[in-house]
Short mmCIF file of C-alpha atoms in Angstrom, two decimals:
data_model
loop_
_atom_site.label_atom_id
_atom_site.label_comp_id
_atom_site.label_asym_id
_atom_site.label_seq_id
_atom_site.Cartn_x
_atom_site.Cartn_y
_atom_site.Cartn_z
CA MET A 197 63.41 78.86 171.35
CA PRO A 198 64.26 81.59 169.59
CA ILE A 199 62.25 84.76 169.46
CA ARG A 200 62.77 86.09 166.54
CA SER A 201 61.84 90.33 165.35
CA GLU A 202 59.41 91.10 162.84
CA HIS A 203 61.28 91.80 160.06
CA PRO A 204 62.49 88.85 158.57
CA GLY A 205 66.25 88.69 156.40
CA GLN A 206 68.21 90.19 159.97
CA GLU A 207 70.96 88.87 161.88
CA ASN A 208 70.87 86.65 164.57
CA ILE A 209 72.04 87.25 167.50
CA LEU A 210 73.60 84.15 170.10
CA VAL A 211 73.12 85.37 173.77
CA VAL A 212 74.93 83.82 176.16
CA ASP A 213 74.12 84.34 180.02
CA ASN A 214 73.67 82.14 182.75
CA ASP A 215 70.82 84.63 184.52
CA VAL A 216 67.44 83.77 182.46
CA ARG A 217 66.84 88.04 184.02
CA VAL A 218 69.56 88.85 181.95
CA ILE A 219 68.54 86.51 179.19
CA GLU A 220 65.02 86.91 178.72
CA LEU A 221 65.01 90.51 178.89
CA LEU A 222 67.73 91.10 175.57
CA GLN A 223 65.60 88.72 173.68
CA ILE A 224 62.77 91.94 174.05
CA THR A 225 64.50 94.00 173.31
CA LEU A 226 66.86 93.46 171.17
CA SER A 227 63.82 91.31 168.88
CA GLY A 228 62.06 94.47 169.54
CA ARG A 229 65.02 95.86 167.38
CA GLY A 230 64.24 93.62 164.52
CA TYR A 231 67.00 90.41 165.17
CA THR A 232 66.23 87.47 166.07
CA VAL A 233 67.91 85.84 169.37
CA HIS A 234 68.56 82.66 170.07
CA THR A 235 70.04 81.64 173.89
CA ALA A 236 72.52 78.78 175.49
CA PHE A 237 73.00 79.14 179.50
CA ASP A 238 76.76 77.68 179.64
CA GLY A 239 79.96 77.66 177.89
CA ASP A 240 79.83 73.95 175.60
CA THR A 241 75.85 74.57 174.42
CA ALA A 242 77.40 78.00 173.22
CA LEU A 243 79.49 76.99 170.69
CA ALA A 244 77.60 74.28 169.80
CA GLU A 245 74.64 77.12 168.64
CA VAL A 246 77.62 78.93 166.98
CA LYS A 247 78.24 75.45 164.77
CA HIS A 248 74.45 75.11 164.84
CA ARG A 249 73.36 79.01 163.92
CA ASN A 250 75.93 80.55 162.19
CA PRO A 251 75.61 83.64 164.09
CA ALA A 252 75.80 87.77 163.29
CA LEU A 253 77.25 88.50 166.98
CA VAL A 254 77.74 86.73 170.34
CA VAL A 255 76.80 88.68 173.08
CA LEU A 256 78.51 86.35 175.80
CA ASP A 257 78.29 86.52 179.21
CA VAL A 258 82.23 86.02 181.01
CA ARG A 259 80.79 83.48 183.78
CA LEU A 260 79.80 80.29 182.76
CA PRO A 261 78.47 76.92 183.62
CA ARG A 262 81.09 73.80 181.97
CA LYS A 263 83.71 76.51 179.99
CA SER A 264 83.64 80.40 180.77
CA GLY A 265 82.95 83.02 179.10
CA PHE A 266 87.04 83.58 178.21
CA GLN A 267 87.89 79.86 176.73
CA VAL A 268 83.97 79.82 174.56
CA LEU A 269 85.33 83.24 173.13
CA GLU A 270 89.14 81.46 171.97
CA ALA A 271 87.35 78.68 171.63
CA ILE A 272 85.72 80.47 168.61
CA ARG A 273 89.02 82.92 167.36
CA GLY A 274 90.55 79.55 166.79
CA LYS A 275 88.47 78.59 164.09
CA GLU A 276 88.75 79.71 160.65
CA GLU A 277 84.84 79.33 160.15
CA THR A 278 84.30 81.29 163.28
CA LYS A 279 87.64 83.49 163.67
CA ASN A 280 86.13 86.86 162.14
CA LEU A 281 82.55 86.57 164.68
CA PRO A 282 82.21 89.92 166.15
CA VAL A 283 81.68 89.02 170.08
CA ILE A 284 81.28 91.47 173.36
CA LEU A 285 81.65 90.25 176.65
CA ILE A 286 79.84 90.62 179.01
CA SER A 287 80.82 90.60 183.16
CA GLY A 288 79.86 91.49 186.41
CA ASN A 289 83.64 92.16 187.29
CA SER A 290 83.77 96.33 186.05
CA SER A 291 88.40 95.93 186.41
CA ASN A 292 90.58 98.03 183.61
CA GLU A 293 91.80 94.52 183.47
CA ALA A 294 89.33 91.82 182.90
CA ARG A 295 88.59 94.52 180.58
CA ILE A 296 92.29 94.38 178.78
CA GLN A 297 92.31 91.59 179.08
CA GLY A 298 88.97 90.43 177.40
CA LEU A 299 90.11 92.76 174.13
CA ARG A 300 93.02 91.32 173.99
CA MET A 301 91.69 87.55 173.51
CA GLY A 302 90.19 89.24 170.56
CA ALA A 303 86.80 90.04 172.01
CA ASP A 304 85.14 93.44 169.57
CA ASP A 305 84.06 95.27 173.11
CA TYR A 306 83.38 94.79 176.78
CA LEU A 307 80.44 95.42 179.05
CA ALA A 308 80.06 95.16 182.67
CA LYS A 309 77.23 94.75 184.70
CA PRO A 310 74.55 95.59 185.34
CA PHE A 311 74.49 98.27 181.83
CA SER A 312 72.07 100.25 179.45
CA PRO A 313 70.24 97.56 177.01
CA ARG A 314 70.45 100.22 174.74
CA GLU A 315 74.60 101.14 174.84
CA LEU A 316 74.35 97.20 173.60
CA ILE A 317 71.98 97.70 171.36
CA MET A 318 74.55 100.80 170.28
CA LYS A 319 77.56 98.68 170.25
CA ILE A 320 75.85 95.53 168.87
CA ARG A 321 74.70 98.36 165.80
CA ARG A 322 78.41 99.69 165.15
CA ILE A 323 79.97 96.69 165.55
CA LEU A 324 77.42 95.27 162.57
CA ASP A 325 77.77 98.27 160.00
CA ARG A 326 81.25 97.61 160.43
CA VAL A 327 81.23 94.23 159.54
CA ALA A 328 78.95 94.67 156.79
CA ASP A 329 81.39 98.32 156.19
CA GLN A 330 83.59 94.71 156.39
CA LYS A 331 81.91 93.45 153.66
CA LEU A 332 80.81 94.84 151.12
CA LEU A 333 84.87 96.87 151.54
CA CYS A 334 85.98 93.08 150.44
CA LEU A 335 83.31 92.64 148.06
CA ARG A 336 84.63 95.71 146.73
CA ASN A 337 88.45 94.70 146.44
CA GLN A 338 87.68 90.68 145.27
CA ALA A 339 84.97 91.96 142.03
CA LEU A 340 87.88 94.93 141.66
CA GLU A 341 90.78 92.46 141.59
CA ARG A 342 88.79 90.17 139.34
CA GLU A 343 88.96 93.37 136.94
CA VAL A 344 92.41 94.23 137.63
CA ARG A 345 93.06 90.17 136.79
CA ASP A 346 90.55 90.11 133.32
CA GLN A 347 92.55 93.50 132.57
CA ARG A 348 96.06 91.47 133.53
CA GLN A 349 94.59 88.58 131.02
CA LEU A 350 93.60 90.90 128.12
CA THR A 351 95.77 93.01 127.78
CA VAL A 352 98.39 90.08 127.90
CA GLN A 353 95.78 88.65 124.95
CA ALA A 354 96.68 92.02 123.46
CA HIS A 355 99.67 92.07 123.50
CA THR A 356 100.57 88.50 122.25
CA ASP A 357 97.93 89.29 119.25
CA MET A 358 99.22 92.03 118.61
CA GLN A 359 102.64 90.37 118.31
CA ARG A 360 101.11 87.77 115.78
CA GLY A 361 99.61 90.44 114.22
CA LEU A 362 103.04 91.95 113.81
CA MET A 363 105.10 88.37 112.97
CA LYS A 364 101.51 88.40 110.01
CA ILE A 365 102.43 91.80 108.85
CA GLY A 366 105.79 90.62 108.56
CA THR A 367 105.68 87.94 105.90
CA VAL A 368 102.74 89.56 105.10
CA LEU A 369 105.15 92.39 103.55
CA GLN A 370 107.10 89.04 102.71
CA ARG A 371 104.81 88.29 100.63
CA VAL A 372 104.41 91.11 99.29
CA GLU A 373 108.29 91.74 97.78
CA LEU A 374 108.10 88.37 96.97
CA ILE A 375 104.92 89.05 94.51
CA HIS A 376 106.40 91.96 93.36
CA GLU A 377 108.87 90.47 92.02
CA TRP A 378 107.23 87.94 89.59
CA ARG A 379 106.79 89.20 86.28
CA SER A 380 104.37 86.58 85.03
CA LEU A 381 100.68 87.20 85.79
CA SER A 382 100.36 82.88 86.16
CA GLU A 383 103.02 82.76 89.24
CA ILE A 384 100.83 86.42 91.32
CA PHE A 385 97.92 84.64 90.78
CA GLU A 386 99.37 81.36 91.67
CA GLY A 387 101.33 83.37 95.12
CA PHE A 388 99.06 85.43 96.20
CA VAL A 389 96.06 82.67 96.26
CA GLN A 390 99.15 80.52 98.87
CA ALA A 391 99.90 83.86 101.00
CA LEU A 392 95.83 83.29 101.83
CA VAL A 393 96.01 80.52 102.44
CA SER A 394 98.71 80.09 104.02
CA GLU A 395 99.33 83.57 105.97
CA LEU A 396 95.34 83.72 106.71
CA ASP A 397 94.35 80.94 107.16
CA ILE A 398 92.04 80.95 104.28
CA GLU A 399 90.74 77.05 103.58
CA THR A 400 88.68 77.71 101.30
CA VAL A 401 89.45 81.00 98.56
CA CYS A 402 89.47 81.83 95.09
CA LEU A 403 91.14 84.40 92.49
CA PHE A 404 88.35 85.85 90.00
CA VAL A 405 89.64 87.36 87.47
CA ARG A 406 88.34 90.18 85.09
CA ASP A 407 88.00 89.91 81.48
CA LYS A 408 87.28 92.80 79.29
CA HIS A 409 85.59 91.30 76.10
CA ALA A 410 83.41 89.77 78.06
CA ARG A 411 82.75 92.03 81.43
CA LEU A 412 82.77 88.64 83.32
CA PHE A 413 84.84 88.39 86.30
CA ASN A 414 86.00 83.91 85.49
CA PRO A 415 88.27 81.71 88.74
CA GLU A 416 91.72 82.24 87.37
CA VAL A 417 93.65 80.14 90.71
CA TRP A 418 91.05 78.24 93.97
CA ARG A 419 92.17 75.93 96.36
CA VAL A 420 89.99 73.51 97.95
CA VAL A 421 87.26 74.02 95.90
CA SER A 422 84.73 71.42 94.38
CA GLU A 423 86.22 72.20 90.46
CA ARG A 424 82.55 71.39 89.42
CA LEU A 425 81.08 74.51 91.22
CA ILE A 426 84.04 76.51 90.43
CA LEU A 427 84.04 76.25 86.72
CA ASN A 428 81.06 77.24 85.92
CA LEU A 429 81.54 79.44 88.29
CA SER A 430 81.72 83.30 86.72
CA ILE A 431 80.43 86.46 88.16
CA SER A 432 79.29 89.47 85.85
CA VAL A 433 81.12 92.35 86.66
CA ASP A 434 77.18 94.40 85.63
CA SER A 435 75.72 91.86 88.35
CA PHE A 436 74.06 93.24 91.85
CA PHE A 437 77.53 91.52 93.15
CA GLY A 438 79.57 92.37 91.08
CA GLN A 439 78.16 96.29 91.48
CA VAL A 440 77.99 96.36 94.86
CA VAL A 441 81.20 95.10 95.32
CA ALA A 442 83.03 97.85 93.15
CA LEU A 443 80.92 99.98 95.30
CA GLU A 444 81.75 99.95 98.25
CA GLY A 445 85.27 98.81 98.20
CA ARG A 446 86.62 96.93 100.87
CA THR A 447 85.65 92.60 102.13
CA MET A 448 82.12 91.86 102.23
CA ARG A 449 80.28 89.07 103.50
CA LEU A 450 77.50 87.23 101.09
CA ASP A 451 75.24 87.35 104.44
CA GLU A 452 75.14 90.97 103.95
CA PHE A 453 73.17 90.17 100.37
CA GLN A 454 70.76 88.48 102.45
CA GLY A 455 67.57 89.43 101.44
CA TYR A 456 68.56 91.11 98.05
CA PRO A 457 66.78 89.14 95.56
CA ARG A 458 68.71 89.98 92.90
CA ALA A 459 72.00 89.04 94.51
CA ALA A 460 69.99 84.87 95.39
CA GLU A 461 71.33 83.30 92.23
CA ASP A 462 74.69 84.19 93.19
CA LEU A 463 74.74 83.97 96.56
CA THR A 464 72.61 80.21 96.48
CA ARG A 465 76.51 79.36 93.96
CA LEU A 466 79.52 81.59 96.31
CA SER A 467 77.60 80.26 99.41
CA ALA A 468 77.58 76.55 97.55
CA ALA A 469 81.27 76.48 96.51
CA GLY A 470 82.72 77.21 100.28
CA PHE A 471 83.36 81.27 100.21
CA THR A 472 81.44 83.74 103.09
CA HIS A 473 83.10 86.90 101.88
CA LEU A 474 84.37 88.53 98.48
CA THR A 475 87.19 91.14 98.93
CA PRO A 476 87.56 93.68 94.85
CA VAL A 477 91.08 93.84 94.33
CA ARG A 478 90.63 98.33 92.36
CA LEU A 479 93.49 99.02 89.30
CA GLY A 480 93.22 102.70 89.61
CA GLY A 481 89.53 103.23 89.66
CA GLU A 482 88.94 99.54 88.32
CA VAL A 483 87.44 95.83 89.76
CA VAL A 484 90.22 93.89 88.64
CA ALA A 485 89.69 90.92 90.39
CA LEU A 486 87.79 89.65 93.73
CA ILE A 487 88.89 87.58 95.96
CA ALA A 488 86.60 85.29 96.96
CA GLY A 489 87.31 83.38 100.05
CA GLY A 490 85.54 81.13 102.65
CA ASP A 491 86.25 81.44 106.57
CA LYS A 492 88.76 79.98 108.86
CA THR A 493 90.43 77.02 109.72
CA GLY A 494 88.15 75.24 111.99
CA GLY A 495 85.04 77.65 110.65
CA TYR A 496 86.27 80.92 112.32
CA PRO A 497 85.47 84.74 110.76
CA LEU A 498 87.99 86.67 109.86
CA ASP A 499 88.94 89.26 112.99
CA PRO A 500 90.18 92.47 112.43
CA ILE A 501 94.37 92.01 111.74
CA ASP A 502 92.96 89.74 109.17
CA LEU A 503 90.82 91.87 107.34
CA HIS A 504 93.48 94.38 107.12
CA LEU A 505 96.11 91.67 106.38
CA LEU A 506 93.07 90.52 102.89
CA SER A 507 93.71 94.49 101.96
CA VAL A 508 96.89 94.80 102.50
CA LEU A 509 97.21 92.17 99.73
CA ALA A 510 94.45 93.45 98.16
CA ARG A 511 96.44 96.30 96.78
CA SER A 512 99.87 94.24 96.61
CA VAL A 513 98.34 91.68 93.45
CA ALA A 514 96.78 95.36 91.72
CA THR A 515 99.54 97.13 91.85
CA SER A 516 101.56 93.05 90.69
CA ILE A 517 98.85 92.85 88.60
CA GLN A 518 99.58 95.94 86.73
CA ASN A 519 103.32 95.06 86.66
CA ALA A 520 103.30 92.71 85.23
CA ARG A 521 101.28 93.92 82.05
CA VAL A 522 103.22 95.98 81.18
CA PHE A 523 105.99 93.75 81.53
CA ASP A 524 103.47 91.37 79.49
CA ARG A 525 102.96 94.22 76.99
CA ILE A 526 106.98 94.83 76.59
CA ARG A 527 107.26 91.26 76.45
CA LYS A 528 104.63 90.09 73.77
CA SER A 529 106.51 93.06 71.43
CA LEU A 530 109.51 91.91 71.89
CA ILE A 531 108.29 87.99 70.98
CA ASP A 532 106.26 89.21 67.80
CA THR A 533 109.51 90.93 66.69
CA THR A 534 111.22 88.59 67.34
CA ALA A 535 108.42 85.61 65.85
CA GLN A 536 108.08 88.36 62.91
CA LEU A 537 112.08 88.49 62.28
CA VAL A 538 112.09 84.69 61.41
CA ALA A 539 109.28 85.04 59.89
CA THR A 540 110.88 87.45 56.98
CA VAL A 541 114.07 85.42 57.14
CA GLU A 542 112.43 81.87 56.58
CA SER A 543 109.84 83.81 54.13
CA ARG A 544 113.68 84.05 52.01
CA TYR A 545 113.41 80.01 50.72
CA GLU A 546 110.67 78.44 49.37
CA SER A 547 110.95 75.38 51.31
CA LEU A 548 110.76 77.96 55.32
CA LYS A 549 107.97 79.80 53.53
CA GLY A 550 105.58 79.87 56.95
CA HIS A 551 106.73 77.48 58.82
CA SER A 552 107.40 79.28 62.62
CA SER A 553 103.83 79.78 61.83
CA ARG A 554 102.31 76.37 61.00
CA VAL A 555 104.24 74.51 63.45
CA HIS A 556 102.44 77.61 65.86
CA ASP A 557 99.59 76.48 63.81
CA ILE A 558 99.44 72.18 64.40
CA ALA A 559 101.74 72.63 68.41
CA MET A 560 98.34 74.88 69.31
CA ARG A 561 96.00 72.90 67.90
CA MET A 562 97.66 69.76 70.04
CA ALA A 563 97.97 71.80 73.20
CA GLY A 564 94.40 72.14 72.70
CA SER A 565 93.75 68.38 72.35
CA LEU A 566 95.76 68.68 75.89
CA SER A 567 93.33 70.84 78.17
CA LEU A 568 96.95 72.69 79.36
CA PRO A 569 95.91 74.95 81.67
CA GLN A 570 96.46 78.93 79.83
CA ARG A 571 100.59 79.40 81.05
CA VAL A 572 101.97 75.96 79.39
CA ARG A 573 99.50 77.42 76.44
CA GLN A 574 101.05 80.04 76.06
CA THR A 575 105.08 78.61 76.76
CA VAL A 576 103.55 76.53 73.74
CA SER A 577 102.44 79.93 71.20
CA HIS A 578 106.11 81.09 71.89
CA THR A 579 107.96 78.15 71.85
CA ALA A 580 106.40 77.08 68.69
CA LEU A 581 107.15 80.67 66.78
CA LEU A 582 110.80 81.07 68.31
CA HIS A 583 112.00 77.63 68.33
CA ASP A 584 114.28 77.85 64.50
CA MET A 585 115.25 81.46 66.30
CA GLY A 586 118.83 79.95 66.65
CA ALA A 587 119.52 79.10 62.80
CA LEU A 588 119.14 82.14 61.61
CA GLU A 589 122.51 82.74 60.33
CA GLU A 590 122.30 79.46 59.10
CA TYR A 591 120.19 78.67 56.73
CA GLU A 592 121.82 80.99 53.86
CA ASP A 593 124.48 77.56 54.36
CA LEU A 594 121.57 75.49 54.75
CA PHE A 595 120.02 76.39 52.62
CA GLU A 596 121.09 78.08 50.05
CA GLY A 597 124.45 76.05 49.04
CA GLN A 598 122.71 73.04 49.76
CA LYS A 599 124.80 72.22 52.56
CA LEU A 600 124.09 68.28 53.75
CA LEU A 601 125.30 68.08 57.34
CA THR A 602 127.35 65.43 58.75
CA ASP A 603 125.78 64.14 61.89
CA GLU A 604 128.46 65.05 63.86
CA GLN A 605 127.94 69.08 61.99
CA ARG A 606 124.09 68.85 62.74
CA ALA A 607 124.67 68.38 66.92
CA SER A 608 127.41 71.46 66.74
CA LEU A 609 125.15 73.71 65.08
CA ARG A 610 122.43 72.31 67.61
CA ARG A 611 124.43 73.08 70.81
CA ARG A 612 125.40 76.53 68.87
CA THR A 613 122.79 77.30 68.45
CA VAL A 614 120.59 76.68 71.74
CA GLY A 615 123.00 78.14 73.56
CA GLY A 616 122.55 82.11 73.09
CA VAL A 617 119.43 81.20 72.08
CA ARG A 618 118.34 80.35 75.77
CA GLN A 619 120.91 83.57 77.30
CA ILE A 620 118.23 85.04 74.81
CA LEU A 621 115.25 84.12 76.39
CA GLU A 622 115.65 84.11 79.71
CA ASN A 623 117.30 87.72 79.76
CA ALA A 624 114.24 88.36 78.03
CA GLU A 625 112.36 87.13 81.27
CA LEU A 626 110.75 84.03 79.32
CA PRO A 627 113.23 80.88 81.65
CA GLU A 628 110.25 78.50 80.16
CA VAL A 629 110.30 79.63 76.71
CA ALA A 630 113.85 79.42 77.50
CA ASP A 631 113.64 76.18 78.87
CA ALA A 632 111.87 74.64 76.16
CA VAL A 633 113.27 76.06 73.02
CA TYR A 634 116.58 74.77 74.76
CA HIS A 635 115.35 71.22 75.31
CA LEU A 636 113.80 71.16 71.95
CA ASN A 637 116.34 67.93 70.52
CA GLU A 638 116.03 66.09 73.08
CA TYR A 639 114.46 62.48 72.31
CA TRP A 640 111.96 60.20 74.67
CA ASP A 641 114.61 57.55 75.02
CA GLY A 642 117.60 59.68 76.36
CA SER A 643 120.32 59.91 73.59
CA GLY A 644 118.71 63.87 72.11
CA LEU A 645 121.05 66.82 72.51
CA PRO A 646 122.51 68.89 74.66
CA ASP A 647 121.82 67.21 77.71
CA GLY A 648 120.13 63.43 77.11
CA LEU A 649 116.79 64.15 79.34
CA ILE A 650 114.89 61.21 79.30
CA GLY A 651 110.51 61.19 78.93
CA GLU A 652 108.94 63.92 80.87
CA TYR A 653 111.78 65.38 82.22
CA ILE A 654 111.66 66.97 78.73
CA PRO A 655 110.07 70.02 79.34
CA LEU A 656 106.38 69.67 78.10
CA ALA A 657 105.94 72.68 75.74
CA SER A 658 110.17 70.56 73.62
CA ARG A 659 107.35 67.58 73.20
CA THR A 660 105.14 69.26 72.06
CA VAL A 661 107.08 71.21 69.43
CA ALA A 662 109.08 68.65 69.14
CA VAL A 663 105.92 66.56 67.54
CA ALA A 664 104.40 69.91 65.38
CA ASN A 665 107.87 71.00 63.85
CA ALA A 666 108.71 67.66 62.41
CA PHE A 667 105.75 67.02 60.32
CA ASP A 668 105.62 70.42 58.84
CA ALA A 669 109.95 69.43 57.77
CA LEU A 670 108.53 66.48 56.86
CA THR A 671 105.79 67.76 54.30
CA HIS A 672 108.46 70.12 52.63
CA PRO A 673 111.82 70.29 50.88
CA ARG A 674 115.10 70.78 52.01
CA PRO A 675 117.97 70.91 49.75
CA HIS A 676 118.58 67.49 50.58
CA ARG A 677 115.68 65.66 50.39
CA PRO A 678 112.18 66.11 48.23
CA ALA A 679 109.16 67.06 51.25
CA TYR A 680 106.84 63.80 52.45
CA THR A 681 103.45 62.64 52.04
CA HIS A 682 101.17 63.87 54.47
CA GLU A 683 100.37 59.69 54.92
CA ASP A 684 104.19 58.94 54.58
CA ALA A 685 105.39 62.27 57.10
CA ILE A 686 102.64 60.74 60.21
CA LEU A 687 103.73 57.96 59.51
CA ILE A 688 107.33 58.06 60.33
CA LEU A 689 105.55 60.11 62.65
CA LYS A 690 104.11 57.34 64.81
CA ASN A 691 108.26 55.26 63.83
CA ARG A 692 109.61 57.41 65.93
CA ALA A 693 107.64 57.68 69.29
CA GLY A 694 108.84 56.04 71.76
CA HIS A 695 112.09 57.10 71.02
CA GLN A 696 112.47 60.33 69.10
CA PHE A 697 108.39 61.61 70.21
CA ASP A 698 106.73 61.36 73.47
CA PRO A 699 103.94 58.41 72.09
CA GLN A 700 101.26 59.88 73.77
CA LEU A 701 101.71 63.24 71.93
CA ILE A 702 102.18 61.34 69.03
CA GLU A 703 98.76 59.51 69.49
CA ILE A 704 97.44 63.65 70.08
CA GLY A 705 99.32 64.44 67.11
CA VAL A 706 98.16 61.93 64.59
CA ARG A 707 94.29 62.43 65.57
CA VAL A 708 95.35 66.75 64.38
CA LEU A 709 97.90 65.99 61.99
CA GLU A 710 94.94 63.52 59.65
CA GLU A 711 92.04 66.51 60.62
CA GLU A 712 94.94 68.61 59.24
CA LEU A 713 95.16 65.67 56.36
CA ASP A 714 91.09 65.66 55.58
CA ARG A 715 91.53 69.41 54.30
CA ALA A 716 94.72 70.89 53.43
CA VAL A 717 94.74 70.07 49.87
CA THR A 718 97.77 67.59 49.39
CA SER A 719 100.85 68.85 48.30
CA PRO A 720 102.67 66.17 45.95
CA ALA A 721 105.83 64.26 46.85
CA GLN A 722 108.50 65.15 44.63
CA ASN A 723 110.13 62.76 42.37
CA GLY A 724 113.09 60.93 44.07
CA GLN A 725 114.09 57.80 46.26
CA CYS A 726 112.76 59.04 49.89
CA GLY A 727 115.33 57.22 51.68
CA HIS A 728 116.23 60.06 54.09
CA THR A 729 113.52 59.91 57.14
CA SER A 730 115.33 61.76 60.06
CA PRO A 731 112.88 64.88 60.82
CA SER A 732 114.39 67.83 61.05
CA GLY A 733 113.67 70.97 60.70
#
């Protein structure tokens, strides 16, 4: 039975000797010093005890029955699990050769009998302290290796993140350059929202643009948001949300507003739409828009790089809005001036006076019935005001000279006039208006001019203005015919649905015109045969 020390948790010592007196002496001595002592009297038992007891150190006599101490030492050193087990050899042979042989075979120390128990204890303590130091050093090395490995992984991850961030920044800067090239506010808004979705991987996003007159931020462009939730979701400039975001001037998470009663209503509505953060878009000292966004795909929040890129995009869209507003003022001035010129020329001829204005009124009411987006409605508006721009030079011959054109002359005139107008409008950065005016004389069935476009390939603005223009032309006299009554004009338009005009737009136009008929004073048709049914201006 082993003799246990009075200090639990101390090292186990295995003493192997075939001399009972040595065993008893070492048991008493070592247990008194705090060690738990196990014993064995022969080589085979010694190896079994090593495997079973897992001692911290072995005191091993060289002369043993069955297996010698050298054989036991060789077996201990030959196994992976015990190769580092400390072993002190004791022997009655004090020769240097025996000592050298033992040390060469891997013994940690060698004592010749008779030996001082005190000397043995000193050697045991020194060896065990050395082993403890080695274990501590090993643990420190392992910890250091883990730290180095973790640091290396962090460095690699940081490098990867930096590369990914640089790629993102490069792509965003390309987007910024593209946004700056756009002149239309609608293009800027669309491009900006698309950049948020593509480059920052934000699923839910909405750009709220300030309406100065109503002091509201209204939803302008959005992605992955329920239309039912977004259409009535406006943020007041003077609300708690509007004031705080404007004051902070940074991206703010919605959870920062938790606990503020004044923010509760807006917070509930924004959260219900899937938004988690708001970013102000500043122009000078004024917030002109708010960017509402959700988390990234997979529910991940924006990281520092994303927040930086979001601020870059916000500054970019602010600059683009400023440039677009300046350009819009210039373009509006051009359109207003040109429309006034057209109206001035029209006013010289009684049957044309107010023509473009009336066409504009009818076309815009049709656009309102279609619930067209603001951008398309603007194109319809400009097209209606400028649709006769190319024919101004021909008015004198057509109206004062009362010249009646053949179909071939009319086709030639249309080709000649729309080409020049298209070039002028494209140079004025009005490509959609240019395209609509150019294709104003296309027919729904493909038999029109100049390109023979068919059906919905004809621009919507062209198809809308064509109906309005035809009605006004029919209900006013021309040199070669009197004016038609409103009822007859509507009947002519209906008869030409599916041939000259878009059938759906004719239905909408007829509803608008019948409303017009109810409240307008009908001009009496002039005497004469109404045989001419070409609804051209």
